[in-house]
Amino acid sequence: MSDNPASRPPPGRLSARFSLRRALVYAGTLAYCLALFLAFDFAWSSLTRGEETQRPARVANPVYDHGLAAGFDGHDIWGETRYRLVTNSLGFKDASTRAVPLKPASHRVLLIGDSFAEGIGMSYEDSFAGLLQRAGQQRNEKIEFLNAGVASYSPVIYYKKIKYLLELGLQFDEVVVFSDTSDVTDEANFYFCIDEDPKYRAYCSPAEGSMQPATASPKPGNFLIDRFVVFNRLRITIKRAIQSVVGNRRASLNTDRGRIGWTVPGADVTSVYRPLGVDGGIARSLQNMRALSDLLAARNIPLTIVVYPWAQQVAQGDRNSRQVSLWREFCERRCKAFINLYPVLFAASEADRKWYERFYIVGDDHFSAEGNQLVFRELARRLL
């Protein structure tokens, strides 16, 4: 064996070979770990899929247009998020698929509203309805909270669904309606087929949920969201962190009006509020809420209305919103109580410049888990 230095590779070449080998080993190890992670994620995500593979979580209804399937235990998708969804025997979002007796064993409060009240995008336990139910059951004198809220509800559905539940024989001691700022938009645009007023039924369209078959096949899933739940959750966390740092979503809140445009003075919303227009949407909202109020009053069931701001309204400083004044005035003679959550959310925004990232889902308009906690604490003072 020769010890001739000339036969040895130069030190720089040895270093380069060693660095290349190390890089290949690191890359191979990383690829192997990533493949294992994705394989385990795929297996776990596939095994934990629930009833959403057999039937849809959201169904049409001939009486109140649409709702949640009863006794459902699976997952639903909101935006890019897959989350656990469980409903009870009434088709209400709940902690289990329990059978709800028509006659309560304790004081019972029926909650109803749209996606904010449903707690869309998160588990029941993290929603303010779930927090109220848990707190109510921990009292010596228990209070049961049933959540009849579902995404895209509005006054005509509040009235029709509660009337349906009463005719079904469901008993409750009071009703709390979470009136959303988009309710006027929905009343101007949709749900004409179920309205009891002929002048609104004239706008009935075959596309409405009440005109669809009650049973339907599950919607096609999203392969990434359905089969790689952990990876997708990590991706969304990173994405929202970047959005938070960049601040582009919060900046857009200053000019984002969309479905809440009717509350903005001078906003051009002609194309959004068809066929009834803003004034028509307000008039129909009031008419259906009066019908609900009369229905409950005839049975001595008190009504409470709760209003809360969208993130856009907080960003745009809509403190004395048209939404607040509309329902405050309505409640003067027709409600047990009027609960205004605008001051609570505005105070939270003043106390923390990161209010949007804390109390709302980044990239969305709905309350985050912490936002639901904030709403729960204020509601608990009034309802428990």
mmCIF file of C-alpha atoms in Angstrom:
data_model
loop_
_atom_site.group_PDB
_atom_site.id
_atom_site.type_symbol
_atom_site.label_atom_id
_atom_site.label_comp_id
_atom_site.label_asym_id
_atom_site.label_seq_id
_atom_site.Cartn_x
_atom_site.Cartn_y
_atom_site.Cartn_z
ATOM 1 C CA MET A 1 0.000 0.000 0.000
ATOM 2 C CA SER A 2 1.464 3.300 -1.008
ATOM 3 C CA ASP A 3 1.853 6.146 1.470
ATOM 4 C CA ASN A 4 2.545 8.544 -1.328
ATOM 5 C CA PRO A 5 0.715 11.786 -0.453
ATOM 6 C CA ALA A 6 0.180 12.332 -4.142
ATOM 7 C CA SER A 7 -2.150 9.284 -4.236
ATOM 8 C CA ARG A 8 -4.442 10.639 -1.551
ATOM 9 C CA PRO A 9 -7.467 12.808 -2.493
ATOM 10 C CA PRO A 10 -7.025 16.455 -1.565
ATOM 11 C CA PRO A 11 -8.537 17.387 1.836
ATOM 12 C CA GLY A 12 -11.091 19.626 0.154
ATOM 13 C CA ARG A 13 -12.375 16.771 -2.008
ATOM 14 C CA LEU A 14 -12.673 14.473 1.036
ATOM 15 C CA SER A 15 -14.615 17.144 2.846
ATOM 16 C CA ALA A 16 -16.942 17.597 -0.112
ATOM 17 C CA ARG A 17 -17.579 13.844 -0.362
ATOM 18 C CA PHE A 18 -18.261 13.656 3.384
ATOM 19 C CA SER A 19 -20.612 16.663 3.250
ATOM 20 C CA LEU A 20 -22.494 15.190 0.280
ATOM 21 C CA ARG A 21 -22.841 11.821 2.040
ATOM 22 C CA ARG A 22 -24.070 13.553 5.203
ATOM 23 C CA ALA A 23 -26.582 15.598 3.208
ATOM 24 C CA LEU A 24 -27.879 12.444 1.489
ATOM 25 C CA VAL A 25 -28.199 10.637 4.821
ATOM 26 C CA TYR A 26 -30.054 13.593 6.342
ATOM 27 C CA ALA A 27 -32.323 13.897 3.317
ATOM 28 C CA GLY A 28 -33.036 10.170 3.316
ATOM 29 C CA THR A 29 -33.785 10.180 7.043
ATOM 30 C CA LEU A 30 -36.075 13.176 6.635
ATOM 31 C CA ALA A 31 -37.897 11.555 3.711
ATOM 32 C CA TYR A 32 -38.261 8.315 5.687
ATOM 33 C CA CYS A 33 -39.663 10.122 8.735
ATOM 34 C CA LEU A 34 -42.018 12.156 6.551
ATOM 35 C CA ALA A 35 -43.233 9.005 4.805
ATOM 36 C CA LEU A 36 -43.868 7.335 8.184
ATOM 37 C CA PHE A 37 -45.690 10.425 9.458
ATOM 38 C CA LEU A 38 -47.926 10.580 6.395
ATOM 39 C CA ALA A 39 -48.573 6.823 6.504
ATOM 40 C CA PHE A 40 -49.620 6.910 10.169
ATOM 41 C CA ASP A 41 -51.661 10.090 9.548
ATOM 42 C CA PHE A 42 -53.438 8.432 6.623
ATOM 43 C CA ALA A 43 -54.196 5.299 8.658
ATOM 44 C CA TRP A 44 -55.424 7.222 11.714
ATOM 45 C CA SER A 45 -57.507 9.659 9.645
ATOM 46 C CA SER A 46 -59.122 6.799 7.723
ATOM 47 C CA LEU A 47 -59.910 4.799 10.873
ATOM 48 C CA THR A 48 -61.454 7.760 12.701
ATOM 49 C CA ARG A 49 -63.840 8.738 9.946
ATOM 50 C CA GLY A 50 -67.409 8.545 11.188
ATOM 51 C CA GLU A 51 -70.896 8.591 9.720
ATOM 52 C CA GLU A 52 -70.003 11.216 7.160
ATOM 53 C CA THR A 53 -68.988 8.324 4.893
ATOM 54 C CA GLN A 54 -72.512 6.872 5.107
ATOM 55 C CA ARG A 55 -74.822 9.895 5.218
ATOM 56 C CA PRO A 56 -74.592 13.692 5.129
ATOM 57 C CA ALA A 57 -74.405 15.704 8.323
ATOM 58 C CA ARG A 58 -76.606 18.467 6.876
ATOM 59 C CA VAL A 59 -80.035 17.677 5.476
ATOM 60 C CA ALA A 60 -82.936 19.460 3.811
ATOM 61 C CA ASN A 61 -86.203 19.870 5.692
ATOM 62 C CA PRO A 62 -89.621 20.587 4.146
ATOM 63 C CA VAL A 63 -90.796 22.599 7.177
ATOM 64 C CA TYR A 64 -87.790 24.746 8.140
ATOM 65 C CA ASP A 65 -85.601 24.372 5.032
ATOM 66 C CA HIS A 66 -82.507 22.680 6.482
ATOM 67 C CA GLY A 67 -80.928 21.303 9.618
ATOM 68 C CA LEU A 68 -78.515 18.719 10.991
ATOM 69 C CA ALA A 69 -79.113 14.979 10.716
ATOM 70 C CA ALA A 70 -80.317 13.417 13.966
ATOM 71 C CA GLY A 71 -78.064 11.000 15.828
ATOM 72 C CA PHE A 72 -75.000 11.876 13.740
ATOM 73 C CA ASP A 73 -71.510 11.030 15.009
ATOM 74 C CA GLY A 74 -68.738 11.865 12.603
ATOM 75 C CA HIS A 75 -66.949 14.843 11.134
ATOM 76 C CA ASP A 76 -67.881 17.911 9.120
ATOM 77 C CA ILE A 77 -65.776 20.324 7.115
ATOM 78 C CA TRP A 78 -65.792 24.083 7.448
ATOM 79 C CA GLY A 79 -63.435 25.819 5.046
ATOM 80 C CA GLU A 80 -60.193 23.870 5.340
ATOM 81 C CA THR A 81 -60.970 22.472 8.789
ATOM 82 C CA ARG A 82 -62.281 18.995 9.600
ATOM 83 C CA TYR A 83 -63.898 18.846 13.021
ATOM 84 C CA ARG A 84 -65.976 16.470 15.139
ATOM 85 C CA LEU A 85 -69.731 16.855 14.813
ATOM 86 C CA VAL A 86 -72.211 15.011 17.038
ATOM 87 C CA THR A 87 -75.976 15.517 17.153
ATOM 88 C CA ASN A 88 -78.676 14.259 19.486
ATOM 89 C CA SER A 89 -82.038 12.685 18.668
ATOM 90 C CA LEU A 90 -83.492 16.098 17.719
ATOM 91 C CA GLY A 91 -80.713 16.883 15.259
ATOM 92 C CA PHE A 92 -79.169 19.463 17.617
ATOM 93 C CA LYS A 93 -75.407 19.749 17.997
ATOM 94 C CA ASP A 94 -74.526 18.033 21.272
ATOM 95 C CA ALA A 95 -71.841 16.166 23.206
ATOM 96 C CA SER A 96 -73.375 12.763 22.408
ATOM 97 C CA THR A 97 -76.073 11.100 20.328
ATOM 98 C CA ARG A 98 -78.328 11.067 23.375
ATOM 99 C CA ALA A 99 -82.089 10.750 23.204
ATOM 100 C CA VAL A 100 -83.598 14.062 24.331
ATOM 101 C CA PRO A 101 -86.891 13.618 26.207
ATOM 102 C CA LEU A 102 -89.712 15.878 25.089
ATOM 103 C CA LYS A 103 -90.430 16.805 28.699
ATOM 104 C CA PRO A 104 -87.430 18.210 30.586
ATOM 105 C CA ALA A 105 -86.346 17.090 34.034
ATOM 106 C CA SER A 106 -85.152 20.600 34.870
ATOM 107 C CA HIS A 107 -85.350 24.165 33.570
ATOM 108 C CA ARG A 108 -84.721 24.019 29.818
ATOM 109 C CA VAL A 109 -83.504 26.844 27.559
ATOM 110 C CA LEU A 110 -83.681 26.540 23.774
ATOM 111 C CA LEU A 111 -80.903 28.371 21.907
ATOM 112 C CA ILE A 112 -81.238 29.133 18.212
ATOM 113 C CA GLY A 113 -79.238 31.130 15.684
ATOM 114 C CA ASP A 114 -77.074 30.615 12.626
ATOM 115 C CA SER A 115 -73.483 29.359 12.258
ATOM 116 C CA PHE A 116 -72.245 31.513 15.158
ATOM 117 C CA ALA A 117 -74.740 29.822 17.476
ATOM 118 C CA GLU A 118 -74.098 26.387 15.982
ATOM 119 C CA GLY A 119 -70.404 26.823 16.753
ATOM 120 C CA ILE A 120 -69.369 25.904 13.235
ATOM 121 C CA GLY A 121 -65.789 24.762 12.743
ATOM 122 C CA MET A 122 -65.302 23.459 16.280
ATOM 123 C CA SER A 123 -66.465 20.774 18.658
ATOM 124 C CA TYR A 124 -69.579 21.248 20.755
ATOM 125 C CA GLU A 125 -67.496 21.309 23.932
ATOM 126 C CA ASP A 126 -65.594 24.406 22.721
ATOM 127 C CA SER A 127 -68.702 26.342 21.648
ATOM 128 C CA PHE A 128 -70.499 28.760 23.953
ATOM 129 C CA ALA A 129 -73.594 26.527 23.768
ATOM 130 C CA GLY A 130 -71.582 23.561 24.989
ATOM 131 C CA LEU A 131 -70.004 25.650 27.745
ATOM 132 C CA LEU A 132 -73.436 26.858 28.865
ATOM 133 C CA GLN A 133 -74.753 23.288 28.954
ATOM 134 C CA ARG A 134 -71.807 22.084 31.048
ATOM 135 C CA ALA A 135 -72.110 24.997 33.466
ATOM 136 C CA GLY A 136 -75.883 24.550 33.685
ATOM 137 C CA GLN A 137 -75.518 20.892 34.592
ATOM 138 C CA GLN A 138 -73.032 21.735 37.357
ATOM 139 C CA ARG A 139 -75.557 23.880 39.216
ATOM 140 C CA ASN A 140 -77.558 22.602 42.176
ATOM 141 C CA GLU A 141 -80.685 23.676 40.317
ATOM 142 C CA LYS A 142 -79.749 22.366 36.891
ATOM 143 C CA ILE A 143 -80.405 24.214 33.654
ATOM 144 C CA GLU A 144 -80.443 22.348 30.351
ATOM 145 C CA PHE A 145 -79.399 24.228 27.201
ATOM 146 C CA LEU A 146 -80.460 22.780 23.846
ATOM 147 C CA ASN A 147 -78.779 24.225 20.765
ATOM 148 C CA ALA A 148 -81.127 24.303 17.771
ATOM 149 C CA GLY A 149 -78.833 26.677 15.862
ATOM 150 C CA VAL A 150 -77.601 25.739 12.370
ATOM 151 C CA ALA A 151 -75.581 27.591 9.760
ATOM 152 C CA SER A 152 -77.501 30.032 7.531
ATOM 153 C CA TYR A 153 -80.594 30.288 9.705
ATOM 154 C CA SER A 154 -82.604 33.516 9.785
ATOM 155 C CA PRO A 155 -85.881 34.765 11.368
ATOM 156 C CA VAL A 156 -88.240 32.795 9.113
ATOM 157 C CA ILE A 157 -86.420 29.591 10.087
ATOM 158 C CA TYR A 158 -86.270 30.540 13.781
ATOM 159 C CA TYR A 159 -90.051 30.862 13.708
ATOM 160 C CA LYS A 160 -90.791 27.788 11.586
ATOM 161 C CA LYS A 161 -88.402 25.485 13.433
ATOM 162 C CA ILE A 162 -89.562 26.497 16.904
ATOM 163 C CA LYS A 163 -93.187 26.143 15.826
ATOM 164 C CA TYR A 164 -92.348 22.667 14.487
ATOM 165 C CA LEU A 165 -90.639 21.688 17.754
ATOM 166 C CA LEU A 166 -93.604 22.863 19.813
ATOM 167 C CA GLU A 167 -96.006 20.904 17.629
ATOM 168 C CA LEU A 168 -93.704 17.910 18.036
ATOM 169 C CA GLY A 169 -94.324 18.169 21.768
ATOM 170 C CA LEU A 170 -90.900 19.445 22.821
ATOM 171 C CA GLN A 171 -91.172 21.448 26.030
ATOM 172 C CA PHE A 172 -88.840 24.285 27.009
ATOM 173 C CA ASP A 173 -89.060 27.143 29.477
ATOM 174 C CA GLU A 174 -87.499 29.966 27.462
ATOM 175 C CA VAL A 175 -85.972 30.752 24.072
ATOM 176 C CA VAL A 176 -82.772 32.671 23.332
ATOM 177 C CA VAL A 177 -82.369 33.850 19.736
ATOM 178 C CA PHE A 178 -78.875 34.819 18.580
ATOM 179 C CA SER A 179 -79.724 37.350 15.901
ATOM 180 C CA ASP A 180 -76.915 37.549 13.361
ATOM 181 C CA THR A 181 -76.141 40.651 11.313
ATOM 182 C CA SER A 182 -76.521 38.544 8.157
ATOM 183 C CA ASP A 183 -80.123 37.644 9.040
ATOM 184 C CA VAL A 184 -81.477 40.633 7.123
ATOM 185 C CA THR A 185 -79.464 39.524 4.082
ATOM 186 C CA ASP A 186 -80.902 36.008 4.236
ATOM 187 C CA GLU A 187 -84.446 37.308 4.679
ATOM 188 C CA ALA A 188 -83.994 39.487 1.596
ATOM 189 C CA ASN A 189 -82.595 36.612 -0.476
ATOM 190 C CA PHE A 190 -83.786 33.178 0.621
ATOM 191 C CA TYR A 191 -86.221 30.758 2.286
ATOM 192 C CA PHE A 192 -89.351 32.003 0.544
ATOM 193 C CA CYS A 193 -90.885 28.542 0.114
ATOM 194 C CA ILE A 194 -91.408 28.075 3.869
ATOM 195 C CA ASP A 195 -92.773 31.552 4.597
ATOM 196 C CA GLU A 196 -96.417 31.653 5.680
ATOM 197 C CA ASP A 197 -96.983 34.970 3.912
ATOM 198 C CA PRO A 198 -98.153 34.442 0.284
ATOM 199 C CA LYS A 199 -96.369 37.559 -0.927
ATOM 200 C CA TYR A 200 -93.042 35.992 0.043
ATOM 201 C CA ARG A 201 -93.907 32.493 -1.144
ATOM 202 C CA ALA A 202 -94.337 33.999 -4.599
ATOM 203 C CA TYR A 203 -90.510 34.122 -4.755
ATOM 204 C CA CYS A 204 -90.185 30.374 -3.983
ATOM 205 C CA SER A 205 -87.411 28.665 -5.949
ATOM 206 C CA PRO A 206 -86.857 24.921 -6.585
ATOM 207 C CA ALA A 207 -83.259 25.467 -5.465
ATOM 208 C CA GLU A 208 -84.271 26.059 -1.835
ATOM 209 C CA GLY A 209 -83.531 23.350 0.701
ATOM 210 C CA SER A 210 -87.173 22.780 1.580
ATOM 211 C CA MET A 211 -87.783 21.781 -2.024
ATOM 212 C CA GLN A 212 -84.984 19.189 -1.989
ATOM 213 C CA PRO A 213 -85.315 15.515 -0.945
ATOM 214 C CA ALA A 214 -84.801 15.042 2.787
ATOM 215 C CA THR A 215 -82.274 12.263 2.176
ATOM 216 C CA ALA A 216 -79.270 12.724 -0.064
ATOM 217 C CA SER A 217 -75.899 11.143 -0.672
ATOM 218 C CA PRO A 218 -72.913 12.493 1.265
ATOM 219 C CA LYS A 219 -71.008 15.208 -0.543
ATOM 220 C CA PRO A 220 -67.684 14.165 -2.095
ATOM 221 C CA GLY A 221 -64.933 14.612 0.462
ATOM 222 C CA ASN A 222 -61.653 16.455 0.203
ATOM 223 C CA PHE A 223 -58.843 13.885 0.032
ATOM 224 C CA LEU A 224 -56.276 16.028 1.851
ATOM 225 C CA ILE A 225 -58.654 17.075 4.633
ATOM 226 C CA ASP A 226 -60.243 13.640 5.032
ATOM 227 C CA ARG A 227 -57.145 11.436 4.801
ATOM 228 C CA PHE A 228 -54.364 13.582 6.248
ATOM 229 C CA VAL A 229 -56.026 15.257 9.219
ATOM 230 C CA VAL A 230 -52.879 15.864 11.298
ATOM 231 C CA PHE A 231 -50.864 17.163 8.351
ATOM 232 C CA ASN A 232 -53.736 19.420 7.295
ATOM 233 C CA ARG A 233 -54.127 20.772 10.822
ATOM 234 C CA LEU A 234 -50.386 21.526 10.951
ATOM 235 C CA ARG A 235 -50.610 23.213 7.542
ATOM 236 C CA ILE A 236 -53.528 25.397 8.678
ATOM 237 C CA THR A 237 -51.721 26.338 11.904
ATOM 238 C CA ILE A 238 -48.686 27.493 9.930
ATOM 239 C CA LYS A 239 -50.885 29.296 7.402
ATOM 240 C CA ARG A 240 -52.803 31.164 10.103
ATOM 241 C CA ALA A 241 -49.584 32.072 11.884
ATOM 242 C CA ILE A 242 -48.278 33.597 8.656
ATOM 243 C CA GLN A 243 -51.589 35.428 8.119
ATOM 244 C CA SER A 244 -51.360 36.760 11.654
ATOM 245 C CA VAL A 245 -47.818 38.050 11.160
ATOM 246 C CA VAL A 246 -48.538 39.536 7.746
ATOM 247 C CA GLY A 247 -51.855 40.964 8.928
ATOM 248 C CA ASN A 248 -53.428 40.870 5.468
ATOM 249 C CA ARG A 249 -56.703 39.344 6.643
ATOM 250 C CA ARG A 250 -57.143 41.829 9.474
ATOM 251 C CA ALA A 251 -56.383 44.712 7.114
ATOM 252 C CA SER A 252 -59.105 43.502 4.740
ATOM 253 C CA LEU A 253 -61.671 43.645 7.559
ATOM 254 C CA ASN A 254 -61.681 47.435 7.271
ATOM 255 C CA THR A 255 -63.308 47.294 3.844
ATOM 256 C CA ASP A 256 -65.026 43.881 3.911
ATOM 257 C CA ARG A 257 -68.783 44.490 4.019
ATOM 258 C CA GLY A 258 -70.456 41.716 2.051
ATOM 259 C CA ARG A 259 -73.351 40.225 3.986
ATOM 260 C CA ILE A 260 -73.321 42.943 6.663
ATOM 261 C CA GLY A 261 -73.475 45.837 4.200
ATOM 262 C CA TRP A 262 -76.981 46.861 5.244
ATOM 263 C CA THR A 263 -75.521 48.229 8.510
ATOM 264 C CA VAL A 264 -72.991 50.454 6.705
ATOM 265 C CA PRO A 265 -74.359 53.925 5.833
ATOM 266 C CA GLY A 266 -73.945 54.717 2.143
ATOM 267 C CA ALA A 267 -72.714 51.248 1.160
ATOM 268 C CA ASP A 268 -73.795 50.103 -2.300
ATOM 269 C CA VAL A 269 -75.475 46.769 -1.572
ATOM 270 C CA THR A 270 -78.098 46.750 -4.314
ATOM 271 C CA SER A 271 -76.797 43.570 -5.935
ATOM 272 C CA VAL A 272 -76.489 41.689 -2.636
ATOM 273 C CA TYR A 273 -80.041 42.173 -1.292
ATOM 274 C CA ARG A 274 -82.241 40.745 -4.009
ATOM 275 C CA PRO A 275 -85.115 40.387 -4.578
ATOM 276 C CA LEU A 276 -86.479 42.252 -1.541
ATOM 277 C CA GLY A 277 -83.759 44.870 -0.984
ATOM 278 C CA VAL A 278 -82.489 46.049 2.409
ATOM 279 C CA ASP A 279 -85.786 47.558 3.559
ATOM 280 C CA GLY A 280 -87.651 44.456 2.418
ATOM 281 C CA GLY A 281 -85.199 42.218 4.271
ATOM 282 C CA ILE A 282 -85.660 44.238 7.459
ATOM 283 C CA ALA A 283 -89.454 44.206 7.135
ATOM 284 C CA ARG A 284 -89.541 40.434 6.602
ATOM 285 C CA SER A 285 -87.139 39.881 9.536
ATOM 286 C CA LEU A 286 -89.388 41.871 11.835
ATOM 287 C CA GLN A 287 -92.528 40.151 10.567
ATOM 288 C CA ASN A 288 -91.160 36.672 11.251
ATOM 289 C CA MET A 289 -89.731 37.653 14.623
ATOM 290 C CA ARG A 290 -93.117 39.093 15.601
ATOM 291 C CA ALA A 291 -94.690 35.781 14.585
ATOM 292 C CA LEU A 292 -92.174 33.958 16.795
ATOM 293 C CA SER A 293 -92.785 36.343 19.675
ATOM 294 C CA ASP A 294 -96.551 35.870 19.431
ATOM 295 C CA LEU A 295 -96.151 32.086 19.213
ATOM 296 C CA LEU A 296 -94.082 31.999 22.394
ATOM 297 C CA ALA A 297 -96.214 34.551 24.248
ATOM 298 C CA ALA A 298 -99.308 32.398 23.664
ATOM 299 C CA ARG A 299 -97.531 29.636 25.587
ATOM 300 C CA ASN A 300 -96.001 31.926 28.231
ATOM 301 C CA ILE A 301 -92.468 31.183 27.013
ATOM 302 C CA PRO A 302 -90.185 34.225 27.434
ATOM 303 C CA LEU A 303 -87.965 35.364 24.571
ATOM 304 C CA THR A 304 -84.435 36.795 24.820
ATOM 305 C CA ILE A 305 -82.526 38.204 21.834
ATOM 306 C CA VAL A 306 -78.719 38.349 21.734
ATOM 307 C CA VAL A 307 -76.723 40.431 19.248
ATOM 308 C CA TYR A 308 -72.964 40.292 18.643
ATOM 309 C CA PRO A 309 -70.565 41.921 16.170
ATOM 310 C CA TRP A 310 -68.797 40.355 13.232
ATOM 311 C CA ALA A 311 -65.043 40.946 13.133
ATOM 312 C CA GLN A 312 -65.652 43.414 10.291
ATOM 313 C CA GLN A 313 -67.936 45.491 12.489
ATOM 314 C CA VAL A 314 -65.314 45.653 15.230
ATOM 315 C CA ALA A 315 -62.635 46.661 12.712
ATOM 316 C CA GLN A 316 -64.906 49.309 11.190
ATOM 317 C CA GLY A 317 -65.955 50.740 14.559
ATOM 318 C CA ASP A 318 -69.648 49.923 14.151
ATOM 319 C CA ARG A 319 -70.388 50.294 17.876
ATOM 320 C CA ASN A 320 -73.881 51.743 17.606
ATOM 321 C CA SER A 321 -74.831 49.393 14.839
ATOM 322 C CA ARG A 322 -78.118 49.426 13.010
ATOM 323 C CA GLN A 323 -78.321 45.744 13.995
ATOM 324 C CA VAL A 324 -78.259 46.675 17.695
ATOM 325 C CA SER A 325 -80.866 49.425 17.470
ATOM 326 C CA LEU A 326 -83.197 47.261 15.348
ATOM 327 C CA TRP A 327 -83.453 44.455 17.887
ATOM 328 C CA ARG A 328 -83.193 46.609 20.986
ATOM 329 C CA GLU A 329 -86.293 48.483 19.842
ATOM 330 C CA PHE A 330 -88.024 45.204 18.958
ATOM 331 C CA CYS A 331 -87.331 43.836 22.437
ATOM 332 C CA GLU A 332 -88.751 46.801 24.309
ATOM 333 C CA ARG A 333 -92.216 45.222 24.312
ATOM 334 C CA ARG A 334 -91.647 41.665 23.173
ATOM 335 C CA CYS A 335 -88.646 40.233 25.050
ATOM 336 C CA LYS A 336 -87.754 39.119 28.525
ATOM 337 C CA ALA A 337 -84.250 40.518 27.901
ATOM 338 C CA PHE A 338 -82.018 42.021 25.242
ATOM 339 C CA ILE A 339 -78.328 41.060 25.481
ATOM 340 C CA ASN A 340 -75.895 43.253 23.570
ATOM 341 C CA LEU A 341 -72.415 41.698 23.196
ATOM 342 C CA TYR A 342 -71.027 44.583 21.135
ATOM 343 C CA PRO A 343 -69.524 46.394 24.171
ATOM 344 C CA VAL A 344 -67.839 43.164 25.334
ATOM 345 C CA LEU A 345 -66.145 42.506 21.990
ATOM 346 C CA PHE A 346 -65.197 46.149 21.509
ATOM 347 C CA ALA A 347 -63.671 46.289 24.992
ATOM 348 C CA ALA A 348 -61.677 43.146 24.200
ATOM 349 C CA SER A 349 -60.415 44.709 20.965
ATOM 350 C CA GLU A 350 -59.264 47.825 22.820
ATOM 351 C CA ALA A 351 -57.422 45.760 25.417
ATOM 352 C CA ASP A 352 -55.436 43.690 22.920
ATOM 353 C CA ARG A 353 -54.273 44.739 19.477
ATOM 354 C CA LYS A 354 -54.255 41.036 18.539
ATOM 355 C CA TRP A 355 -58.002 40.851 19.226
ATOM 356 C CA TYR A 356 -58.856 39.391 15.832
ATOM 357 C CA GLU A 357 -56.358 36.547 16.104
ATOM 358 C CA ARG A 358 -57.557 35.780 19.635
ATOM 359 C CA PHE A 359 -61.329 35.979 19.404
ATOM 360 C CA TYR A 360 -62.056 35.142 15.761
ATOM 361 C CA ILE A 361 -60.886 32.345 13.484
ATOM 362 C CA VAL A 362 -58.078 33.827 11.378
ATOM 363 C CA GLY A 363 -59.193 34.003 7.773
ATOM 364 C CA ASP A 364 -62.826 33.687 8.867
ATOM 365 C CA ASP A 365 -65.599 35.686 10.526
ATOM 366 C CA HIS A 366 -66.610 33.235 13.265
ATOM 367 C CA PHE A 367 -65.565 33.121 16.893
ATOM 368 C CA SER A 368 -62.508 31.097 17.826
ATOM 369 C CA ALA A 369 -62.472 28.844 20.894
ATOM 370 C CA GLU A 370 -61.293 31.825 22.960
ATOM 371 C CA GLY A 371 -63.992 33.998 21.412
ATOM 372 C CA ASN A 372 -66.588 31.423 22.404
ATOM 373 C CA GLN A 373 -65.191 31.507 25.940
ATOM 374 C CA LEU A 374 -65.585 35.282 25.996
ATOM 375 C CA VAL A 375 -69.190 35.078 24.791
ATOM 376 C CA PHE A 376 -69.948 32.295 27.281
ATOM 377 C CA ARG A 377 -68.702 34.321 30.256
ATOM 378 C CA GLU A 378 -70.988 37.216 29.390
ATOM 379 C CA LEU A 379 -73.975 34.983 28.670
ATOM 380 C CA ALA A 380 -73.432 33.057 31.918
ATOM 381 C CA ARG A 381 -73.961 36.291 33.852
ATOM 382 C CA ARG A 382 -77.403 36.648 32.276
ATOM 383 C CA LEU A 383 -78.619 33.094 31.684
ATOM 384 C CA LEU A 384 -77.282 31.064 34.617
#
